[in-house]
Amino acid sequence: MESARRPILFVSLPECGLLNPLLVLAGELSRQGVEDLWFATDEPRREDVCGTVRRTPVRFASLGEVIPELSAVTWPDDVYRQVTQPSRFRAHRAVIRQSYKPVLQAEKFRRLQEIVDEVRPTLMVVDCMSGFAVDLAVSRDIPFVLSVPFLPSNVLTSHHPLTKGHTPRDFPVPHSGLPRRMNLAQRVANQLFKLRTLAMFLNPAMGRVLQEDARIRKKLGLPPPNPMTRIDKAEMVLCNSVAELDYPFDIPEKVRLVGAVLPPLPETTGDDPVRKWLDDQSSVVYMGFGTITRLTREQVGSLVEVARRLADEHQVLWKLPAEQQHLLPPAGELPHNLRIESWVPSQLDVLAHPAVKAFFTHGGGNGFHEGLYFGKPLVVRPLWVNCWDQAVRGLDSRVSLTLDHPETIAVDDVVDKLTRVLTEPSFHENAERIGALQRAAGGRTAAADLILGLPALV
């Protein structure tokens, strides 16, 4: 393929859910021989970026160390409890309060300014949560592509009534977890969600943050913030989903749905003990709750009991981080059908394996789409904000079930829902249908072709 001959700069926060699709896309462009590829993210991700190199270099540009206040992985336990609490609005509010830090965002903006001055990109490809990168691209008049690892409505729906979005006014507001077909109480709750979001910014404490943001933006020469700027100013919005997973609405032409953006599989070769173990099984439930989930001892005990209840018919593979394994009962008390790994070499290889029959997940954007890409029905324990929106879409699409009380992980509830998605054929059939649609959407190769076809690179 002909080289673009002009620098392409990827920019992402370090969280896996935002970073991974862009790493795959950068790797695909490298595989196709595209020159002048750069990737800006936080310093701890240097090795991951270097690992994307295939035929042509992908040069790492450091945004510095991770700022703990901006990374959900490093938030204190009290903040974690606030952003994952059962009240969806309060959790939504807690995320905004924790992540809306103008001074810290300005640090990343200034560092990215230095990188842009060096690289002089013709095009930027930016994860949808890196507002500082969108601000810089707009202020410098650099064409940019927005990467969205969520449902399209997540970025096209306004969070409050004063901003016009690209969905109908009665559409479920992001992070509410409300369905499209609402009863009267839900319609009222949907409108209140928007009004309460607006009211949050009228609070004196948040007002001081807004004033601080205005001072910083004026000093940097930036216009007032507008949540729809990232959509309206983008050359293209690359969304890692398909329309059939979201509720129907008129999707703008610039939003291109490519399904899950995955690397070539298998990712692991040679002596992979997890794959060898899977080869010997007939039915496996895979439990993986992402990199942010922090389980309690009681929740870990409940999940061990879930595996015990499934022992007659199913094996259970559980990716449980090493730092949480001290919460497990003694090894001698674990059920024989439970295999625990602190890390699996490739979650994608696990989900692609024919022995895996269901995925028990937190419902994050990547995991939700990846499980369905491989035709696996889901049981969802929503962790926070966007997870609730994916969970309700999955429920209405008949590809998943959602726990009644995710915060407690009631054993009977989990076993009942896992049994249903494992035994009722419709869940598997619908998941296979969505998987076929995602594969037809083209994934990483379609995304790469769309980027290389943009006027900025021609």
C-alpha positions as a printed NumPy array, in Angstrom:
array([[  0.   ,   0.   ,   0.   ],
       [  1.21 ,   3.52 ,  -0.79 ],
       [  2.587,   5.364,   2.211],
       [  0.644,   8.338,   3.514],
       [  3.976,  10.204,   3.531],
       [  2.732,  12.519,   6.269],
       [  2.842,  12.152,  10.067],
       [ -0.132,  10.558,  11.797],
       [ -0.21 ,  11.176,  15.559],
       [ -2.27 ,   8.893,  17.801],
       [ -3.201,  10.32 ,  21.216],
       [ -4.75 ,   8.346,  24.055],
       [ -5.182,   8.226,  27.795],
       [ -3.454,   5.168,  29.303],
       [ -6.617,   3.206,  30.249],
       [ -6.847,  -0.098,  28.38 ],
       [-10.39 ,   0.491,  27.157],
       [ -9.369,   3.683,  25.372],
       [ -5.817,   2.781,  24.42 ],
       [ -6.138,  -0.758,  23.059],
       [ -8.21 ,  -0.033,  19.913],
       [ -5.755,   2.703,  18.93 ],
       [ -2.785,   0.395,  19.493],
       [ -4.408,  -2.147,  17.173],
       [ -5.075,   0.534,  14.553],
       [ -1.512,   1.882,  14.733],
       [ -0.249,  -1.683,  14.37 ],
       [ -2.401,  -2.206,  11.279],
       [ -1.053,   0.945,   9.632],
       [  2.468,  -0.203,  10.479],
       [  1.66 ,  -3.624,   8.991],
       [  0.522,  -1.89 ,   5.782],
       [  3.814,  -0.013,   5.552],
       [  2.526,   3.467,   6.417],
       [  5.375,   5.804,   7.363],
       [  5.59 ,   8.549,  10.004],
       [  3.459,   6.962,  12.698],
       [  3.605,   8.488,  16.184],
       [  1.795,   7.549,  19.38 ],
       [  1.441,   9.893,  22.371],
       [  0.313,   8.513,  25.713],
       [  1.566,   8.277,  29.277],
       [  5.053,   6.971,  29.972],
       [  4.07 ,   3.568,  31.487],
       [  2.586,   2.586,  28.094],
       [  5.875,   2.989,  26.209],
       [  6.427,  -0.754,  25.907],
       [  2.872,  -1.335,  24.647],
       [  3.334,   1.264,  21.918],
       [  6.69 ,  -0.178,  20.88 ],
       [  5.019,  -3.585,  20.645],
       [  2.73 ,  -2.353,  17.861],
       [  5.599,  -2.048,  15.369],
       [  5.231,  -4.412,  12.406],
       [  6.791,  -3.177,   9.117],
       [  7.276,   0.529,   9.774],
       [  8.154,   2.284,  13.043],
       [  5.576,   3.577,  15.511],
       [  7.428,   6.217,  17.492],
       [  6.488,   6.73 ,  21.133],
       [  5.911,  10.28 ,  22.381],
       [  5.615,  10.565,  26.147],
       [  2.858,  12.596,  27.804],
       [  4.666,  12.107,  31.105],
       [  3.718,   9.999,  34.081],
       [  0.144,   8.983,  34.828],
       [ -1.681,  11.683,  36.804],
       [ -3.416,   9.68 ,  39.561],
       [ -6.448,  11.984,  39.714],
       [ -7.138,  11.41 ,  36.011],
       [ -6.727,   7.622,  35.936],
       [ -9.513,   5.398,  37.26 ],
       [ -6.986,   2.645,  37.959],
       [ -5.25 ,   4.811,  40.587],
       [ -8.258,   6.51 ,  42.174],
       [ -8.472,   6.079,  45.986],
       [-10.895,   3.497,  47.344],
       [-13.359,   6.148,  48.543],
       [-13.533,   7.636,  45.024],
       [-13.91 ,   4.149,  43.546],
       [-16.891,   3.527,  45.83 ],
       [-18.47 ,   6.815,  44.765],
       [-18.119,   6.219,  41.017],
       [-19.413,   2.641,  41.259],
       [-22.319,   3.228,  43.662],
       [-25.794,   1.917,  42.735],
       [-27.264,   5.39 ,  42.092],
       [-26.519,   6.004,  38.444],
       [-26.754,   9.772,  38.636],
       [-24.59 ,  10.021,  41.747],
       [-21.998,   7.762,  40.139],
       [-22.143,   9.9  ,  36.968],
       [-21.686,  13.037,  39.093],
       [-18.78 ,  11.507,  40.995],
       [-16.966,  10.652,  37.742],
       [-17.342,  14.227,  36.487],
       [-16.171,  15.729,  39.764],
       [-13.159,  13.449,  39.864],
       [-12.084,  13.785,  36.232],
       [-12.882,  17.471,  35.574],
       [ -9.512,  18.868,  36.675],
       [ -8.602,  21.818,  34.435],
       [ -5.105,  22.347,  35.859],
       [ -4.176,  18.7  ,  35.343],
       [ -5.683,  18.593,  31.862],
       [ -3.619,  21.688,  31.028],
       [ -0.457,  19.766,  31.949],
       [ -1.231,  17.159,  29.307],
       [ -2.219,  19.885,  26.824],
       [  1.152,  21.631,  27.192],
       [  3.094,  18.387,  26.873],
       [  1.115,  17.461,  23.759],
       [  1.826,  20.947,  22.374],
       [  5.538,  20.151,  22.519],
       [  4.966,  16.84 ,  20.743],
       [  2.855,  18.447,  18.021],
       [  5.512,  21.127,  17.487],
       [  8.047,  18.331,  16.949],
       [  5.95 ,  15.922,  14.892],
       [  3.87 ,  18.469,  12.922],
       [  1.129,  15.915,  12.246],
       [ -1.043,  16.043,   9.177],
       [ -3.687,  14.03 ,  11.032],
       [ -4.387,  13.188,  14.674],
       [ -6.312,  10.116,  15.838],
       [ -7.628,  10.826,  19.323],
       [ -9.477,   8.751,  21.909],
       [-12.841,  10.32 ,  22.732],
       [-11.956,  11.042,  26.372],
       [ -8.759,  13.006,  25.645],
       [-10.372,  16.423,  25.619],
       [ -6.998,  18.151,  25.796],
       [ -6.014,  16.527,  22.475],
       [ -9.268,  17.589,  20.807],
       [ -8.708,  21.145,  22.078],
       [ -5.202,  21.208,  20.633],
       [ -6.255,  19.778,  17.269],
       [ -9.048,  22.356,  16.954],
       [ -6.867,  25.283,  18.07 ],
       [ -4.121,  24.323,  15.602],
       [ -6.595,  23.485,  12.821],
       [ -5.203,  19.938,  12.592],
       [ -7.649,  17.418,  11.089],
       [ -8.486,  14.714,  13.614],
       [-10.315,  11.414,  13.864],
       [-12.195,  10.616,  17.072],
       [-11.954,   7.035,  18.35 ],
       [-15.022,   5.774,  20.242],
       [-14.916,   2.334,  21.934],
       [-18.535,   2.703,  23.105],
       [-21.988,   2.711,  21.548],
       [-22.409,   5.579,  19.038],
       [-25.134,   7.234,  21.121],
       [-22.642,   7.577,  23.993],
       [-20.937,  10.499,  22.24 ],
       [-23.866,  11.714,  20.131],
       [-26.359,  12.326,  22.961],
       [-26.256,  15.487,  25.041],
       [-25.86 ,  15.113,  28.808],
       [-27.9  ,  18.228,  29.589],
       [-30.724,  20.222,  27.952],
       [-28.671,  23.263,  26.887],
       [-26.525,  21.353,  24.381],
       [-28.006,  19.995,  21.168],
       [-26.997,  16.431,  20.424],
       [-27.487,  14.16 ,  17.428],
       [-30.183,  11.947,  18.96 ],
       [-33.877,  12.724,  19.658],
       [-34.545,  14.823,  22.762],
       [-36.265,  11.9  ,  24.502],
       [-33.354,   9.511,  23.84 ],
       [-31.863,   7.81 ,  26.944],
       [-29.183,  10.097,  28.358],
       [-25.709,   8.484,  28.57 ],
       [-24.865,   6.803,  31.9  ],
       [-28.536,   6.513,  32.885],
       [-28.891,   2.865,  31.867],
       [-32.447,   3.617,  30.72 ],
       [-34.078,   1.75 ,  27.803],
       [-35.434,   3.381,  24.655],
       [-38.996,   2.347,  25.416],
       [-39.685,   3.998,  28.778],
       [-42.66 ,   4.074,  31.081],
       [-43.749,   7.394,  32.581],
       [-41.456,   7.117,  35.599],
       [-38.468,   6.361,  33.368],
       [-39.242,   9.302,  31.062],
       [-39.319,  11.6  ,  34.08 ],
       [-36.072,  10.069,  35.374],
       [-34.434,  10.611,  31.989],
       [-35.299,  14.325,  31.956],
       [-34.286,  14.721,  35.591],
       [-30.91 ,  13.128,  34.799],
       [-30.232,  15.917,  32.301],
       [-31.498,  18.668,  34.585],
       [-29.489,  17.389,  37.543],
       [-26.358,  17.291,  35.376],
       [-26.94 ,  20.926,  34.46 ],
       [-27.653,  21.846,  38.086],
       [-24.413,  20.213,  39.153],
       [-22.479,  22.906,  37.299],
       [-24.464,  25.625,  39.111],
       [-23.116,  24.411,  42.443],
       [-20.673,  26.984,  43.932],
       [-17.829,  24.46 ,  44.196],
       [-18.232,  23.38 ,  40.58 ],
       [-18.662,  27.022,  39.615],
       [-15.159,  27.714,  40.922],
       [-13.843,  24.864,  38.776],
       [-15.596,  26.359,  35.729],
       [-14.008,  29.739,  36.441],
       [-10.605,  28.107,  36.748],
       [-11.174,  26.302,  33.462],
       [-12.185,  29.559,  31.776],
       [ -9.004,  31.286,  32.972],
       [ -6.812,  28.434,  31.747],
       [ -8.571,  28.2  ,  28.39 ],
       [ -8.234,  31.95 ,  27.854],
       [ -4.52 ,  31.756,  28.646],
       [ -4.116,  28.856,  26.188],
       [ -6.195,  30.599,  23.539],
       [ -8.992,  28.022,  23.613],
       [-12.721,  28.657,  23.116],
       [-15.251,  27.785,  25.851],
       [-15.826,  24.021,  26.187],
       [-18.615,  22.393,  24.224],
       [-19.142,  18.62 ,  24.563],
       [-20.208,  18.33 ,  20.918],
       [-17.061,  20.006,  19.561],
       [-15.287,  16.661,  19.397],
       [-18.036,  15.42 ,  17.044],
       [-18.708,  18.544,  15.029],
       [-15.038,  19.379,  14.377],
       [-13.836,  15.829,  13.694],
       [-13.009,  14.758,  10.163],
       [-14.422,  11.362,  11.063],
       [-15.68 ,   9.501,  14.121],
       [-14.534,   5.871,  14.225],
       [-16.919,   3.911,  16.43 ],
       [-16.076,   0.33 ,  17.446],
       [-19.683,  -0.836,  17.365],
       [-22.551,  -1.599,  14.985],
       [-25.869,   0.202,  14.643],
       [-27.825,  -2.935,  15.531],
       [-26.476,  -2.858,  19.106],
       [-27.734,   0.664,  19.771],
       [-31.236,   2.076,  19.741],
       [-32.317,   3.385,  16.307],
       [-31.564,   7.013,  15.403],
       [-30.124,   8.892,  12.434],
       [-26.359,   8.463,  12.724],
       [-24.369,  11.323,  11.126],
       [-22.504,  10.398,   7.965],
       [-19.115,  11.175,   9.497],
       [-19.662,   8.467,  12.16 ],
       [-18.302,   5.231,  10.735],
       [-19.219,   2.012,  12.531],
       [-16.492,  -0.618,  12.098],
       [-17.272,  -3.076,  14.911],
       [-14.688,  -4.24 ,  17.412],
       [-11.135,  -3.303,  16.385],
       [ -9.106,  -6.448,  17.076],
       [ -5.575,  -7.563,  16.18 ],
       [ -4.912, -10.646,  14.034],
       [ -5.594, -13.815,  16.005],
       [ -4.351, -15.891,  17.649],
       [ -2.274, -13.442,  19.657],
       [ -0.508, -16.232,  21.529],
       [  1.56 , -18.961,  19.937],
       [  3.554, -21.872,  21.212],
       [  3.198, -23.139,  24.765],
       [  0.135, -21.326,  26.129],
       [ -1.138, -23.275,  29.176],
       [ -4.5  , -21.492,  29.192],
       [ -5.237, -22.456,  25.601],
       [ -4.105, -26.039,  26.249],
       [ -6.477, -26.194,  29.197],
       [ -9.339, -24.786,  27.102],
       [ -8.677, -27.413,  24.427],
       [ -9.493, -30.114,  26.994],
       [-12.837, -28.621,  28.048],
       [-16.304, -28.846,  26.54 ],
       [-18.057, -25.881,  28.216],
       [-16.361, -22.952,  29.928],
       [-17.706, -19.768,  31.499],
       [-15.134, -16.988,  31.308],
       [-15.22 , -14.383,  34.091],
       [-13.298, -11.16 ,  33.466],
       [-14.217,  -7.807,  34.967],
       [-11.655,  -5.458,  33.435],
       [ -8.727,  -3.597,  34.962],
       [-10.723,  -1.171,  37.122],
       [-12.988,  -3.522,  39.123],
       [-12.039,  -3.923,  42.809],
       [-13.843,  -6.832,  44.422],
       [-14.466,  -7.268,  48.148],
       [-13.848, -10.483,  50.074],
       [-17.594, -11.14 ,  50.153],
       [-17.909, -10.659,  46.391],
       [-14.95 , -12.953,  45.727],
       [-16.551, -15.571,  47.976],
       [-19.818, -15.273,  46.046],
       [-18.047, -15.825,  42.718],
       [-16.272, -18.899,  44.084],
       [-19.673, -20.257,  45.126],
       [-21.048, -19.526,  41.639],
       [-18.314, -21.717,  40.161],
       [-19.118, -24.449,  42.681],
       [-22.795, -24.401,  41.67 ],
       [-21.82 , -24.818,  37.991],
       [-19.422, -27.703,  38.638],
       [-21.679, -30.466,  37.303],
       [-21.733, -29.09 ,  33.752],
       [-19.272, -26.217,  33.283],
       [-15.698, -25.22 ,  33.942],
       [-14.989, -21.633,  35.002],
       [-11.968, -19.579,  33.962],
       [-11.559, -16.461,  36.103],
       [ -9.121, -13.652,  35.401],
       [ -8.567, -12.291,  38.909],
       [ -5.717,  -9.775,  39.4  ],
       [ -2.893, -10.953,  41.628],
       [ -3.451,  -8.09 ,  44.083],
       [ -6.996,  -9.36 ,  44.752],
       [ -6.209, -13.06 ,  45.089],
       [ -5.564, -12.755,  48.82 ],
       [ -9.354, -12.449,  49.122],
       [ -9.819, -16.052,  47.953],
       [-10.545, -18.922,  50.331],
       [ -7.651, -21.361,  50.92 ],
       [ -6.713, -23.329,  47.796],
       [ -8.078, -26.55 ,  49.282],
       [-11.535, -25.006,  49.533],
       [-11.788, -23.942,  45.891],
       [-14.072, -25.994,  43.597],
       [-12.356, -28.377,  41.193],
       [-13.918, -26.742,  38.108],
       [-12.459, -23.283,  38.829],
       [ -9.24 , -22.121,  37.165],
       [ -7.917, -18.741,  38.316],
       [ -5.355, -16.725,  36.376],
       [ -3.942, -13.367,  37.428],
       [ -3.581, -12.554,  33.729],
       [ -4.434, -14.379,  30.528],
       [ -1.989, -13.975,  27.621],
       [ -4.874, -12.904,  25.386],
       [ -8.476, -12.329,  26.432],
       [ -9.363, -12.316,  22.746],
       [ -7.928, -15.805,  22.249],
       [ -9.985, -16.958,  25.242],
       [-13.216, -15.465,  23.888],
       [-12.516, -16.876,  20.429],
       [-12.085, -20.415,  21.777],
       [-15.03 , -22.709,  20.927],
       [-15.08 , -24.174,  24.447],
       [-16.01 , -20.783,  25.922],
       [-19.799, -20.643,  25.913],
       [-20.54 , -17.464,  27.929],
       [-18.782, -14.342,  29.169],
       [-19.439, -12.907,  32.653],
       [-18.264,  -9.293,  32.341],
       [-18.469,  -5.798,  33.831],
       [-19.889,  -4.554,  30.52 ],
       [-17.142,  -2.101,  29.52 ],
       [-17.088,  -0.945,  25.913],
       [-14.304,  -3.224,  24.719],
       [-15.32 ,  -6.38 ,  26.6  ],
       [-18.986,  -5.969,  25.675],
       [-18.227,  -5.744,  21.957],
       [-15.427,  -8.326,  21.985],
       [-17.559, -10.996,  23.638],
       [-20.317, -10.491,  21.087],
       [-17.817, -10.339,  18.209],
       [-17.104, -14.   ,  18.948],
       [-20.78 , -14.864,  19.388],
       [-20.664, -15.337,  23.156],
       [-23.78 , -14.413,  25.149],
       [-23.073, -12.259,  28.188],
       [-24.041, -11.874,  31.8  ],
       [-23.282,  -8.308,  32.845],
       [-22.403,  -6.939,  36.251],
       [-22.321,  -3.224,  35.321],
       [-19.411,  -1.469,  36.977],
       [-20.147,   2.198,  36.31 ],
       [-21.373,   4.931,  33.905],
       [-21.303,   3.579,  30.311],
       [-21.485,  -0.057,  31.473],
       [-25.142,   0.457,  32.408],
       [-25.932,   1.706,  28.898],
       [-24.276,  -1.285,  27.256],
       [-26.04 ,  -3.643,  29.674],
       [-29.527,  -2.358,  28.809],
       [-28.799,  -2.5  ,  25.06 ],
       [-27.576,  -6.062,  25.45 ],
       [-30.705,  -6.982,  27.389],
       [-33.001,  -5.478,  24.762],
       [-31.011,  -7.157,  21.971],
       [-31.415, -10.504,  23.772],
       [-27.68 , -11.12 ,  23.808],
       [-27.165, -10.633,  27.548],
       [-28.726, -10.544,  30.989],
       [-27.914,  -8.075,  33.777],
       [-27.559,  -8.88 ,  37.469],
       [-30.446,  -7.611,  39.605],
       [-28.138,  -6.267,  42.322],
       [-24.616,  -5.934,  40.884],
       [-23.174,  -4.51 ,  44.084],
       [-23.888,  -7.663,  46.093],
       [-23.31 , -10.398,  43.477],
       [-26.115, -12.633,  44.783],
       [-25.124, -16.237,  44.03 ],
       [-28.611, -17.433,  43.082],
       [-29.059, -14.507,  40.685],
       [-25.715, -15.089,  38.946],
       [-26.243, -18.837,  38.601],
       [-29.771, -18.316,  37.259],
       [-28.666, -15.824,  34.622],
       [-25.599, -17.804,  33.556],
       [-27.751, -20.909,  33.241],
       [-30.24 , -19.053,  31.06 ],
       [-27.695, -17.664,  28.594],
       [-26.003, -21.074,  28.455],
       [-29.152, -23.099,  27.842],
       [-31.654, -20.857,  26.014],
       [-30.709, -21.041,  22.308],
       [-31.909, -17.513,  21.509],
       [-29.042, -15.898,  23.441],
       [-26.425, -17.788,  21.466],
       [-28.232, -17.193,  18.164],
       [-28.56 , -13.448,  18.765],
       [-24.949, -13.146,  19.891],
       [-23.834, -14.959,  16.734],
       [-25.938, -12.573,  14.643],
       [-24.326,  -9.511,  16.243],
       [-20.917, -11.119,  15.876],
       [-21.462, -11.63 ,  12.16 ],
       [-22.498,  -7.989,  11.772],
       [-19.367,  -6.835,  13.583],
       [-17.1  ,  -8.999,  11.467],
       [-18.787,  -7.708,   8.302],
       [-18.167,  -4.121,   9.469],
       [-14.468,  -4.676,   8.906],
       [-12.77 ,  -3.85 ,  12.196],
       [ -9.142,  -2.735,  12.032],
       [ -8.74 ,  -3.078,   8.242],
       [-11.862,  -1.026,   7.543],
       [-10.723,   1.581,  10.081],
       [ -7.256,   1.767,   8.501],
       [ -8.706,   2.151,   4.987],
       [-11.058,   4.905,   6.147],
       [ -8.207,   6.822,   7.76 ],
       [ -5.925,   6.494,   4.737],
       [ -8.739,   7.706,   2.498],
       [ -9.192,  11.017,   4.354],
       [ -8.398,  14.172,   2.347],
       [ -5.675,  15.17 ,   4.83 ],
       [ -3.603,  12.159,   3.773],
       [ -4.316,  12.157,   0.05 ]])
